[in-house]
PDB file of C-alpha atoms and ligand atoms in Angstrom:
ATOM      1  CA  MET A   1     -28.090  55.151  -3.617  1.00 54.00           C
ATOM      2  CA  SER A   2     -26.003  52.874  -5.448  1.00 51.00           C
ATOM      3  CA  THR A   3     -27.941  53.100  -9.061  1.00 49.00           C
ATOM      4  CA  ILE A   4     -25.517  50.521  -9.822  1.00 52.00           C
ATOM      5  CA  ALA A   5     -26.968  46.534 -10.182  1.00 51.00           C
ATOM      6  CA  PRO A   6     -25.251  43.710  -7.938  1.00 52.00           C
ATOM      7  CA  VAL A   7     -24.323  41.131 -10.775  1.00 47.00           C
ATOM      8  CA  LEU A   8     -26.045  37.831  -9.903  1.00 49.00           C
ATOM      9  CA  THR A   9     -24.125  34.926 -10.440  1.00 46.00           C
ATOM     10  CA  ALA A  10     -25.741  31.634 -10.119  1.00 46.00           C
ATOM     11  CA  ALA A  11     -23.893  31.202  -6.115  1.00 46.00           C
ATOM     12  CA  THR A  12     -26.106  34.356  -5.237  1.00 48.00           C
ATOM     13  CA  VAL A  13     -29.172  33.041  -6.786  1.00 48.00           C
ATOM     14  CA  SER A  14     -29.111  29.249  -5.929  1.00 45.00           C
ATOM     15  CA  THR A  15     -29.038  29.744  -1.985  1.00 52.00           C
ATOM     16  CA  ALA A  16     -32.518  31.838  -2.432  1.00 59.00           C
ATOM     17  CA  ALA A  17     -34.169  30.417   0.232  1.00 60.00           C
ATOM     18  CA  PRO A  18     -36.926  27.801  -1.469  1.00 71.00           C
ATOM     19  CA  GLN A  19     -40.587  29.722  -0.131  1.00 81.00           C
ATOM     20  CA  ARG A  20     -42.492  29.030   2.445  1.00 91.00           C
ATOM     21  CA  LYS A  21     -46.491  27.808   2.673  1.00 96.00           C
ATOM     22  CA  LYS A  22     -48.083  30.433   2.892  1.00 98.00           C
ATOM     23  CA  VAL A  23     -49.511  30.586   7.299  1.00 98.00           C
ATOM     24  CA  THR A  24     -52.690  31.327   7.697  1.00 98.00           C
ATOM     25  CA  ILE A  25     -55.014  31.599  10.554  1.00 98.00           C
ATOM     26  CA  THR A  26     -56.296  28.198  10.854  1.00 98.00           C
ATOM     27  CA  ALA A  27     -52.535  26.892  10.600  1.00 98.00           C
ATOM     28  CA  PHE A  28     -52.435  29.888  13.790  1.00 96.00           C
ATOM     29  CA  ARG A  29     -55.208  26.762  15.355  1.00 97.00           C
ATOM     30  CA  GLN A  30     -53.553  23.423  14.384  1.00 98.00           C
ATOM     31  CA  LYS A  31     -49.985  24.929  15.741  1.00 98.00           C
ATOM     32  CA  LYS A  32     -52.175  24.539  19.376  1.00 98.00           C
ATOM     33  CA  GLU A  33     -53.969  21.747  19.202  1.00 98.00           C
ATOM     34  CA  ARG A  34     -51.133  20.206  18.802  1.00 98.00           C
ATOM     35  CA  GLY A  35     -48.954  22.842  21.847  1.00 98.00           C
ATOM     36  CA  GLU A  36     -46.169  23.781  18.936  1.00 98.00           C
ATOM     37  CA  PRO A  37     -45.889  27.784  20.278  1.00 98.00           C
ATOM     38  CA  ILE A  38     -46.232  29.997  17.020  1.00 98.00           C
ATOM     39  CA  THR A  39     -43.562  32.792  16.211  1.00 98.00           C
ATOM     40  CA  MET A  40     -44.724  36.034  15.668  1.00 98.00           C
ATOM     41  CA  LEU A  41     -42.155  39.067  15.209  1.00 98.00           C
ATOM     42  CA  THR A  42     -43.199  43.180  14.485  1.00 98.00           C
ATOM     43  CA  ALA A  43     -41.628  44.484  11.858  1.00 98.00           C
ATOM     44  CA  TYR A  44     -42.236  47.792   9.653  1.00 98.00           C
ATOM     45  CA  ASP A  45     -40.341  47.605   6.681  1.00 98.00           C
ATOM     46  CA  TYR A  46     -38.926  45.789   3.772  1.00 98.00           C
ATOM     47  CA  PRO A  47     -35.885  44.468   4.939  1.00 98.00           C
ATOM     48  CA  THR A  48     -36.737  43.271   7.783  1.00 98.00           C
ATOM     49  CA  ALA A  49     -40.024  41.958   7.057  1.00 98.00           C
ATOM     50  CA  LEU A  50     -37.294  39.776   4.505  1.00 98.00           C
ATOM     51  CA  ALA A  51     -35.609  38.403   7.468  1.00 98.00           C
ATOM     52  CA  GLU A  52     -38.058  37.536   9.621  1.00 98.00           C
ATOM     53  CA  ASP A  53     -39.530  35.759   6.792  1.00 98.00           C
ATOM     54  CA  GLN A  54     -36.701  34.100   5.638  1.00 97.00           C
ATOM     55  CA  ALA A  55     -35.483  33.439   8.954  1.00 98.00           C
ATOM     56  CA  GLY A  56     -39.008  31.460   8.907  1.00 98.00           C
ATOM     57  CA  ILE A  57     -41.363  33.420  11.578  1.00 98.00           C
ATOM     58  CA  ASP A  58     -45.073  32.556  11.278  1.00 98.00           C
ATOM     59  CA  SER A  59     -46.371  35.449  12.098  1.00 98.00           C
ATOM     60  CA  ILE A  60     -45.614  39.038  11.256  1.00 99.00           C
ATOM     61  CA  LEU A  61     -47.246  42.417  13.246  1.00 99.00           C
ATOM     62  CA  VAL A  62     -47.134  45.883  11.941  1.00 99.00           C
ATOM     63  CA  GLY A  63     -47.513  47.155  14.773  1.00 98.00           C
ATOM     64  CA  ASP A  64     -48.457  50.708  16.729  1.00 98.00           C
ATOM     65  CA  SER A  65     -45.193  50.191  18.088  1.00 98.00           C
ATOM     66  CA  LEU A  66     -44.184  51.848  14.797  1.00 98.00           C
ATOM     67  CA  GLY A  67     -45.338  55.249  16.101  1.00 98.00           C
ATOM     68  CA  MET A  68     -42.627  54.839  19.504  1.00 96.00           C
ATOM     69  CA  VAL A  69     -39.367  52.420  18.014  1.00 97.00           C
ATOM     70  CA  VAL A  70     -39.721  54.049  14.696  1.00 98.00           C
ATOM     71  CA  LEU A  71     -40.985  58.203  14.400  1.00 98.00           C
ATOM     72  CA  GLY A  72     -39.859  59.380  17.143  1.00 96.00           C
ATOM     73  CA  TYR A  73     -43.266  59.908  19.909  1.00 97.00           C
ATOM     74  CA  GLN A  74     -43.735  58.691  23.507  1.00 94.00           C
ATOM     75  CA  THR A  75     -46.787  56.569  22.866  1.00 95.00           C
ATOM     76  CA  THR A  76     -48.680  54.913  19.823  1.00 97.00           C
ATOM     77  CA  LEU A  77     -51.392  57.603  19.998  1.00 98.00           C
ATOM     78  CA  PRO A  78     -50.217  59.649  17.966  1.00 98.00           C
ATOM     79  CA  VAL A  79     -49.467  57.324  15.427  1.00 98.00           C
ATOM     80  CA  THR A  80     -52.830  57.838  11.892  1.00 98.00           C
ATOM     81  CA  MET A  81     -54.098  55.351   9.125  1.00 98.00           C
ATOM     82  CA  ASP A  82     -51.892  56.609   6.272  1.00 98.00           C
ATOM     83  CA  ASP A  83     -49.064  55.687   9.174  1.00 98.00           C
ATOM     84  CA  MET A  84     -49.859  52.185   9.444  1.00 98.00           C
ATOM     85  CA  LEU A  85     -50.853  51.543   5.432  1.00 99.00           C
ATOM     86  CA  HIS A  86     -47.841  52.672   4.722  1.00 98.00           C
ATOM     87  CA  HIS A  87     -45.278  49.732   6.972  1.00 98.00           C
ATOM     88  CA  SER A  88     -48.300  47.656   5.665  1.00 99.00           C
ATOM     89  CA  LYS A  89     -46.713  48.041   1.813  1.00 98.00           C
ATOM     90  CA  ALA A  90     -43.174  47.211   2.647  1.00 98.00           C
ATOM     91  CA  VAL A  91     -44.042  44.981   5.314  1.00 98.00           C
ATOM     92  CA  ALA A  92     -46.397  42.851   2.845  1.00 98.00           C
ATOM     93  CA  ARG A  93     -43.734  43.131  -0.211  1.00 98.00           C
ATOM     94  CA  GLY A  94     -41.518  41.827   2.143  1.00 98.00           C
ATOM     95  CA  ALA A  95     -43.050  39.035   4.080  1.00 98.00           C
ATOM     96  CA  LYS A  96     -44.878  35.828   1.182  1.00 96.00           C
ATOM     97  CA  SER A  97     -45.113  33.236   3.515  1.00 98.00           C
ATOM     98  CA  ALA A  98     -45.729  34.783   7.353  1.00 98.00           C
ATOM     99  CA  LEU A  99     -49.684  35.283   8.368  1.00 98.00           C
ATOM    100  CA  LEU A 100     -49.209  39.550   8.405  1.00 99.00           C
ATOM    101  CA  ILE A 101     -51.293  41.301  10.763  1.00 99.00           C
ATOM    102  CA  GLY A 102     -51.746  44.798  10.442  1.00 98.00           C
ATOM    103  CA  ASP A 103     -52.242  47.037  13.918  1.00 98.00           C
ATOM    104  CA  MET A 104     -55.093  49.181  13.765  1.00 98.00           C
ATOM    105  CA  PRO A 105     -54.758  52.421  15.383  1.00 98.00           C
ATOM    106  CA  PHE A 106     -56.359  54.484  17.262  1.00 98.00           C
ATOM    107  CA  MET A 107     -59.080  56.478  16.804  1.00 98.00           C
ATOM    108  CA  SER A 108     -59.800  54.321  14.016  1.00 98.00           C
ATOM    109  CA  TYR A 109     -62.566  51.358  15.470  1.00 98.00           C
ATOM    110  CA  GLN A 110     -63.574  53.402  18.044  1.00 97.00           C
ATOM    111  CA  VAL A 111     -65.839  55.737  17.548  1.00 98.00           C
ATOM    112  CA  SER A 112     -67.473  54.301  15.129  1.00 98.00           C
ATOM    113  CA  THR A 113     -68.768  49.655  13.605  1.00 98.00           C
ATOM    114  CA  GLU A 114     -68.609  50.739  10.903  1.00 98.00           C
ATOM    115  CA  GLU A 115     -65.583  53.312  10.390  1.00 98.00           C
ATOM    116  CA  ALA A 116     -64.119  49.926  12.422  1.00 98.00           C
ATOM    117  CA  VAL A 117     -65.098  48.004   9.477  1.00 98.00           C
ATOM    118  CA  ARG A 118     -64.053  49.435   6.321  1.00 98.00           C
ATOM    119  CA  ASN A 119     -60.163  51.309   8.009  1.00 98.00           C
ATOM    120  CA  ALA A 120     -59.968  46.830   8.966  1.00 98.00           C
ATOM    121  CA  GLY A 121     -60.790  46.602   4.832  1.00 98.00           C
ATOM    122  CA  ARG A 122     -57.851  48.969   3.864  1.00 98.00           C
ATOM    123  CA  PHE A 123     -55.767  47.516   5.846  1.00 99.00           C
ATOM    124  CA  LEU A 124     -56.551  44.198   3.262  1.00 98.00           C
ATOM    125  CA  GLN A 125     -57.991  45.795   0.195  1.00 98.00           C
ATOM    126  CA  GLU A 126     -54.604  48.350   0.179  1.00 98.00           C
ATOM    127  CA  ALA A 127     -52.355  46.602   2.392  1.00 98.00           C
ATOM    128  CA  GLY A 128     -51.976  43.577   1.185  1.00 98.00           C
ATOM    129  CA  MET A 129     -52.638  42.452   5.264  1.00 98.00           C
ATOM    130  CA  ASP A 130     -53.964  38.719   5.620  1.00 98.00           C
ATOM    131  CA  ALA A 131     -55.933  39.843   9.288  1.00 99.00           C
ATOM    132  CA  VAL A 132     -55.712  43.092  11.299  1.00 99.00           C
ATOM    133  CA  LYS A 133     -55.290  43.341  15.193  1.00 98.00           C
ATOM    134  CA  LEU A 134     -58.192  45.531  17.917  1.00 98.00           C
ATOM    135  CA  GLU A 135     -56.795  46.242  21.653  1.00 98.00           C
ATOM    136  CA  GLY A 136     -60.319  45.765  24.022  1.00 98.00           C
ATOM    137  CA  GLY A 137     -62.134  43.400  25.723  1.00 98.00           C
ATOM    138  CA  ARG A 138     -65.942  43.917  26.468  1.00 98.00           C
ATOM    139  CA  GLU A 139     -66.474  47.154  24.900  1.00 97.00           C
ATOM    140  CA  ARG A 140     -65.014  46.414  21.297  1.00 98.00           C
ATOM    141  CA  VAL A 141     -67.388  43.329  20.871  1.00 98.00           C
ATOM    142  CA  ASP A 142     -70.124  45.306  18.245  1.00 98.00           C
ATOM    143  CA  ALA A 143     -66.503  46.309  16.298  1.00 98.00           C
ATOM    144  CA  ILE A 144     -64.687  42.449  15.715  1.00 98.00           C
ATOM    145  CA  ARG A 145     -68.250  41.217  15.195  1.00 98.00           C
ATOM    146  CA  ALA A 146     -68.740  43.102  12.120  1.00 98.00           C
ATOM    147  CA  ILE A 147     -65.428  43.060  10.538  1.00 98.00           C
ATOM    148  CA  VAL A 148     -65.326  39.424  11.144  1.00 98.00           C
ATOM    149  CA  SER A 149     -68.251  39.308   9.101  1.00 98.00           C
ATOM    150  CA  ALA A 150     -66.523  41.235   6.341  1.00 98.00           C
ATOM    151  CA  GLY A 151     -64.210  38.290   6.049  1.00 98.00           C
ATOM    152  CA  ILE A 152     -61.353  40.017   8.003  1.00 98.00           C
ATOM    153  CA  PRO A 153     -60.680  37.329  10.677  1.00 98.00           C
ATOM    154  CA  VAL A 154     -59.240  39.543  13.655  1.00 99.00           C
ATOM    155  CA  MET A 155     -56.863  39.002  15.879  1.00 99.00           C
ATOM    156  CA  GLY A 156     -57.935  40.959  19.767  1.00 98.00           C
ATOM    157  CA  HIS A 157     -55.040  42.404  21.506  1.00 98.00           C
ATOM    158  CA  LEU A 158     -56.321  42.151  25.823  1.00 98.00           C
ATOM    159  CA  GLY A 159     -53.944  43.139  29.192  1.00 98.00           C
ATOM    160  CA  LEU A 160     -51.958  46.333  28.726  1.00 97.00           C
ATOM    161  CA  THR A 161     -52.904  48.091  25.601  1.00 96.00           C
ATOM    162  CA  PRO A 162     -50.989  50.950  24.925  1.00 95.00           C
ATOM    163  CA  GLN A 163     -53.517  53.195  23.673  1.00 96.00           C
ATOM    164  CA  SER A 164     -55.193  53.736  26.643  1.00 95.00           C
ATOM    165  CA  ILE A 165     -52.465  54.733  28.782  1.00 91.00           C
ATOM    166  CA  ASN A 166     -53.345  57.558  29.956  1.00 93.00           C
ATOM    167  CA  GLN A 167     -56.862  55.362  31.424  1.00 92.00           C
ATOM    168  CA  LEU A 168     -54.255  52.475  32.660  1.00 92.00           C
ATOM    169  CA  GLY A 169     -52.044  55.431  34.322  1.00 87.00           C
ATOM    170  CA  GLY A 170     -48.916  54.139  31.962  1.00 86.00           C
ATOM    171  CA  PHE A 171     -47.108  50.934  30.676  1.00 87.00           C
ATOM    172  CA  ARG A 172     -48.319  48.592  34.248  1.00 90.00           C
ATOM    173  CA  THR A 173     -49.110  45.667  34.119  1.00 93.00           C
ATOM    174  CA  GLN A 174     -53.374  43.972  34.181  1.00 93.00           C
ATOM    175  CA  GLY A 175     -54.623  41.414  35.877  1.00 95.00           C
ATOM    176  CA  LYS A 176     -52.510  41.252  39.795  1.00 95.00           C
ATOM    177  CA  THR A 177     -55.675  41.544  41.400  1.00 97.00           C
ATOM    178  CA  ALA A 178     -58.327  38.863  41.611  1.00 98.00           C
ATOM    179  CA  THR A 179     -61.425  41.019  40.115  1.00 97.00           C
ATOM    180  CA  ALA A 180     -59.364  42.134  37.451  1.00 97.00           C
ATOM    181  CA  ALA A 181     -58.054  38.623  36.494  1.00 98.00           C
ATOM    182  CA  LYS A 182     -61.362  37.516  36.258  1.00 98.00           C
ATOM    183  CA  ARG A 183     -62.599  40.551  34.118  1.00 98.00           C
ATOM    184  CA  LEU A 184     -59.359  39.677  31.412  1.00 98.00           C
ATOM    185  CA  ILE A 185     -61.056  35.793  31.653  1.00 98.00           C
ATOM    186  CA  GLU A 186     -64.175  37.511  30.816  1.00 98.00           C
ATOM    187  CA  ASP A 187     -62.999  39.824  28.278  1.00 98.00           C
ATOM    188  CA  ALA A 188     -60.909  36.663  26.531  1.00 98.00           C
ATOM    189  CA  LEU A 189     -64.414  34.301  26.686  1.00 98.00           C
ATOM    190  CA  LEU A 190     -66.086  37.057  24.473  1.00 98.00           C
ATOM    191  CA  LEU A 191     -63.344  38.084  22.452  1.00 98.00           C
ATOM    192  CA  GLU A 192     -63.365  34.354  21.666  1.00 98.00           C
ATOM    193  CA  GLU A 193     -67.383  34.685  21.004  1.00 98.00           C
ATOM    194  CA  ALA A 194     -67.353  37.076  18.503  1.00 98.00           C
ATOM    195  CA  GLY A 195     -65.418  36.079  16.135  1.00 98.00           C
ATOM    196  CA  CYS A 196     -61.238  36.529  17.169  1.00 98.00           C
ATOM    197  CA  PHE A 197     -59.281  33.920  15.399  1.00 98.00           C
ATOM    198  CA  SER A 198     -56.306  34.204  18.795  1.00 98.00           C
ATOM    199  CA  ILE A 199     -55.623  37.271  20.949  1.00 98.00           C
ATOM    200  CA  VAL A 200     -52.367  39.231  21.935  1.00 98.00           C
ATOM    201  CA  LEU A 201     -51.884  39.740  26.146  1.00 98.00           C
ATOM    202  CA  GLU A 202     -50.056  41.921  26.795  1.00 98.00           C
ATOM    203  CA  SER A 203     -48.133  42.423  30.500  1.00 97.00           C
ATOM    204  CA  VAL A 204     -50.127  40.035  32.203  1.00 97.00           C
ATOM    205  CA  PRO A 205     -49.134  37.481  35.272  1.00 97.00           C
ATOM    206  CA  ALA A 206     -47.940  34.594  34.122  1.00 98.00           C
ATOM    207  CA  ARG A 207     -50.045  32.169  36.057  1.00 98.00           C
ATOM    208  CA  LEU A 208     -53.326  34.260  34.492  1.00 98.00           C
ATOM    209  CA  ALA A 209     -52.298  34.533  30.851  1.00 98.00           C
ATOM    210  CA  GLN A 210     -51.693  30.206  31.089  1.00 98.00           C
ATOM    211  CA  LEU A 211     -55.630  29.949  33.611  1.00 98.00           C
ATOM    212  CA  ILE A 212     -57.256  31.839  29.872  1.00 98.00           C
ATOM    213  CA  SER A 213     -54.614  30.097  27.584  1.00 98.00           C
ATOM    214  CA  LYS A 214     -56.334  26.574  28.785  1.00 98.00           C
ATOM    215  CA  LYS A 215     -59.612  28.357  28.459  1.00 98.00           C
ATOM    216  CA  LEU A 216     -59.213  29.791  24.879  1.00 98.00           C
ATOM    217  CA  SER A 217     -59.774  27.425  21.402  1.00 98.00           C
ATOM    218  CA  ILE A 218     -58.233  29.613  19.622  1.00 98.00           C
ATOM    219  CA  PRO A 219     -54.631  31.130  20.447  1.00 98.00           C
ATOM    220  CA  THR A 220     -53.315  33.257  22.464  1.00 98.00           C
ATOM    221  CA  ILE A 221     -49.208  35.542  21.812  1.00 98.00           C
ATOM    222  CA  GLY A 222     -48.204  36.796  25.136  1.00 98.00           C
ATOM    223  CA  ILE A 223     -45.978  39.419  24.963  1.00 98.00           C
ATOM    224  CA  GLY A 224     -44.865  39.874  28.761  1.00 97.00           C
ATOM    225  CA  ALA A 225     -46.940  37.670  29.602  1.00 98.00           C
ATOM    226  CA  GLY A 226     -44.784  34.137  30.093  1.00 98.00           C
ATOM    227  CA  VAL A 227     -44.895  31.072  29.017  1.00 98.00           C
ATOM    228  CA  GLY A 228     -48.330  29.248  29.285  1.00 98.00           C
ATOM    229  CA  CYS A 229     -49.854  31.590  26.268  1.00 98.00           C
ATOM    230  CA  ASP A 230     -49.387  29.554  22.734  1.00 98.00           C
ATOM    231  CA  GLY A 231     -46.959  32.320  20.939  1.00 98.00           C
ATOM    232  CA  GLN A 232     -44.618  34.940  21.686  1.00 98.00           C
ATOM    233  CA  VAL A 233     -44.614  38.352  20.312  1.00 98.00           C
ATOM    234  CA  LEU A 234     -41.772  41.159  20.524  1.00 98.00           C
ATOM    235  CA  VAL A 235     -41.185  43.920  19.695  1.00 97.00           C
ATOM    236  CA  THR A 236     -38.311  43.727  16.633  1.00 98.00           C
ATOM    237  CA  HIS A 237     -36.156  46.547  18.313  1.00 97.00           C
ATOM    238  CA  ASP A 238     -36.474  45.719  21.179  1.00 96.00           C
ATOM    239  CA  LEU A 239     -34.218  41.942  19.836  1.00 97.00           C
ATOM    240  CA  LEU A 240     -33.074  44.104  18.402  1.00 97.00           C
ATOM    241  CA  GLY A 241     -31.137  46.458  20.722  1.00 95.00           C
ATOM    242  CA  LEU A 242     -32.315  49.625  18.477  1.00 94.00           C
ATOM    243  CA  PHE A 243     -34.097  50.969  21.077  1.00 86.00           C
ATOM    244  CA  ASP A 244     -32.589  53.265  23.052  1.00 78.00           C
ATOM    245  CA  ARG A 245     -35.726  54.867  25.407  1.00 81.00           C
ATOM    246  CA  PHE A 246     -35.760  51.493  27.567  1.00 78.00           C
ATOM    247  CA  THR A 247     -36.331  47.997  27.541  1.00 83.00           C
ATOM    248  CA  PRO A 248     -39.301  46.014  29.054  1.00 86.00           C
ATOM    249  CA  LYS A 249     -38.492  43.749  31.501  1.00 88.00           C
ATOM    250  CA  PHE A 250     -40.389  41.196  29.418  1.00 91.00           C
ATOM    251  CA  VAL A 251     -37.596  41.397  26.757  1.00 94.00           C
ATOM    252  CA  LYS A 252     -35.295  39.598  26.030  1.00 95.00           C
ATOM    253  CA  LYS A 253     -32.439  41.197  23.570  1.00 95.00           C
ATOM    254  CA  TYR A 254     -30.576  39.135  20.778  1.00 96.00           C
ATOM    255  CA  ALA A 255     -28.443  42.178  19.410  1.00 96.00           C
ATOM    256  CA  ASP A 256     -27.325  45.034  20.263  1.00 95.00           C
ATOM    257  CA  PHE A 257     -27.451  46.985  16.531  1.00 96.00           C
ATOM    258  CA  HIS A 258     -28.313  50.480  18.915  1.00 95.00           C
ATOM    259  CA  ALA A 259     -24.415  50.626  19.253  1.00 95.00           C
ATOM    260  CA  GLU A 260     -23.738  48.349  16.777  1.00 97.00           C
ATOM    261  CA  MET A 261     -24.455  51.334  14.150  1.00 97.00           C
ATOM    262  CA  GLN A 262     -23.302  53.857  16.353  1.00 97.00           C
ATOM    263  CA  ARG A 263     -19.994  51.698  15.319  1.00 98.00           C
ATOM    264  CA  ALA A 264     -20.514  51.604  11.960  1.00 98.00           C
ATOM    265  CA  PHE A 265     -21.379  55.671  11.494  1.00 98.00           C
ATOM    266  CA  GLY A 266     -18.431  56.610  13.430  1.00 98.00           C
ATOM    267  CA  GLU A 267     -16.179  54.414  11.428  1.00 98.00           C
ATOM    268  CA  TYR A 268     -17.391  55.411   7.735  1.00 98.00           C
ATOM    269  CA  ILE A 269     -16.959  59.236   9.021  1.00 98.00           C
ATOM    270  CA  SER A 270     -13.376  58.870  10.166  1.00 98.00           C
ATOM    271  CA  ASP A 271     -12.839  57.054   7.426  1.00 98.00           C
ATOM    272  CA  VAL A 272     -14.572  59.674   4.994  1.00 98.00           C
ATOM    273  CA  GLN A 273     -12.752  61.791   6.728  1.00 98.00           C
ATOM    274  CA  ASN A 274      -9.304  60.790   6.065  1.00 98.00           C
ATOM    275  CA  ARG A 275     -10.348  60.386   2.437  1.00 98.00           C
ATOM    276  CA  SER A 276      -9.871  55.611   3.101  1.00 97.00           C
ATOM    277  CA  PHE A 277     -13.033  55.534   1.947  1.00 98.00           C
ATOM    278  CA  PRO A 278     -13.629  55.187  -0.747  1.00 97.00           C
ATOM    279  CA  ALA A 279     -10.591  52.817  -2.157  1.00 96.00           C
ATOM    280  CA  LEU A 280     -10.100  52.056  -5.487  1.00 95.00           C
ATOM    281  CA  GLU A 281     -12.145  48.744  -4.827  1.00 96.00           C
ATOM    282  CA  HIS A 282     -15.866  51.122  -4.379  1.00 96.00           C
ATOM    283  CA  SER A 283     -14.666  53.495  -7.420  1.00 96.00           C
ATOM    284  CA  VAL A 284     -15.617  52.916 -11.433  1.00 95.00           C
ATOM    285  CA  GLU A 285     -13.021  53.372 -14.034  1.00 94.00           C
ATOM    286  CA  MET A 286     -13.415  54.828 -17.375  1.00 95.00           C
ATOM    287  CA  ASP A 287     -11.462  52.640 -19.855  1.00 97.00           C
ATOM    288  CA  GLU A 288      -7.594  54.084 -20.787  1.00 96.00           C
ATOM    289  CA  LYS A 289      -8.604  55.022 -24.366  1.00 97.00           C
ATOM    290  CA  GLU A 290     -11.850  56.978 -23.615  1.00 97.00           C
ATOM    291  CA  TRP A 291     -10.050  58.456 -21.690  1.00 96.00           C
ATOM    292  CA  GLN A 292      -7.773  59.812 -23.817  1.00 96.00           C
ATOM    293  CA  ALA A 293     -10.211  60.204 -26.153  1.00 97.00           C
ATOM    294  CA  LEU A 294     -11.356  63.080 -23.921  1.00 97.00           C
ATOM    295  CA  GLN A 295      -8.508  64.860 -22.541  1.00 96.00           C
ATOM    296  CA  THR A 296      -8.031  64.571 -26.660  1.00 96.00           C
ATOM    297  CA  GLU A 297     -11.008  66.376 -26.295  1.00 96.00           C
ATOM    298  CA  ILE A 298     -11.330  68.953 -23.593  1.00 96.00           C
ATOM    299  CA  GLY A 299      -7.549  69.690 -24.663  1.00 84.00           C
TER     300      GLY A 299
HETATM  301  O1  KIV B   1     -48.023  47.449  18.898  1.00 62.47           O
HETATM  302  C1  KIV B   1     -47.589  46.788  18.754  1.00 62.47           C
HETATM  303  O2  KIV B   1     -46.052  46.262  18.138  1.00 62.47           O
HETATM  304  C2  KIV B   1     -48.475  45.261  19.507  1.00 62.47           C
HETATM  305  C3  KIV B   1     -47.248  44.420  20.130  1.00 62.47           C
HETATM  306  C4  KIV B   1     -46.944  44.723  21.326  1.00 62.47           C
HETATM  307  C5  KIV B   1     -47.535  43.567  19.978  1.00 62.47           C
HETATM  308  O3  KIV B   1     -49.663  45.409  19.140  1.00 62.47           O
END
């Protein structure tokens, strides 16, 4: 990495976007009341968080999808608290206005409510997050109540809950039968009652997600759950075309960065190989007088 600091000109300083007001969980609720869709994306690093924040995103989720799209695991199960805190800190350094949500990884909230509260607290105390998210329905109510009563806002996550893929039998749509749909509605109401400020609905039939959104006074954030949710979230690496393995049906790809990265890396490799990089404009020269002095000095 270059250690030469860029020169800050008046132009670079004056084009900086004015700081937006910090988005809070109250703003989430108000958006639902006004019928304004809430926007959310994942981020795992400083530059992505900075760009999303400057683009005006309402909320950034440091998702445990980190495990798959950044760390290269097959599932989210191997992700640890240390992984999540490390990436959450980087995101917090980049985003100043968006509501920041840290995703509690597998086994950080399932063992006991004490551990759940302690781990949730670490996201706020150590990593600069504003809230946490955790997966599951009725079986998580005690943990949610305990975390909320410690003053930590909690976002729920229902439907396809990737930390339970071994139980769900893979990454599949949930709530497709009347019985499963009824259970999802009950779970959503229980999470609201337990104190969640919002709930992610992942890979749920659109009509069911809309029905749940109407029944709740807290906002739902959909991913693969249709347009009837109160907001939408996507995994940023899917949106940017950065994840090479697969693209879920519900993703809209807004860019093809994987191909663009390959193109740029290929161009760099051939520029270095044929010595067209670095060119003169990428090089620094010594003052001629100093150069001559050096020549004299070394003979
Ligand atoms: O981990 C994650 O990115 C998520 C989103 C898919 C909601 O949980």
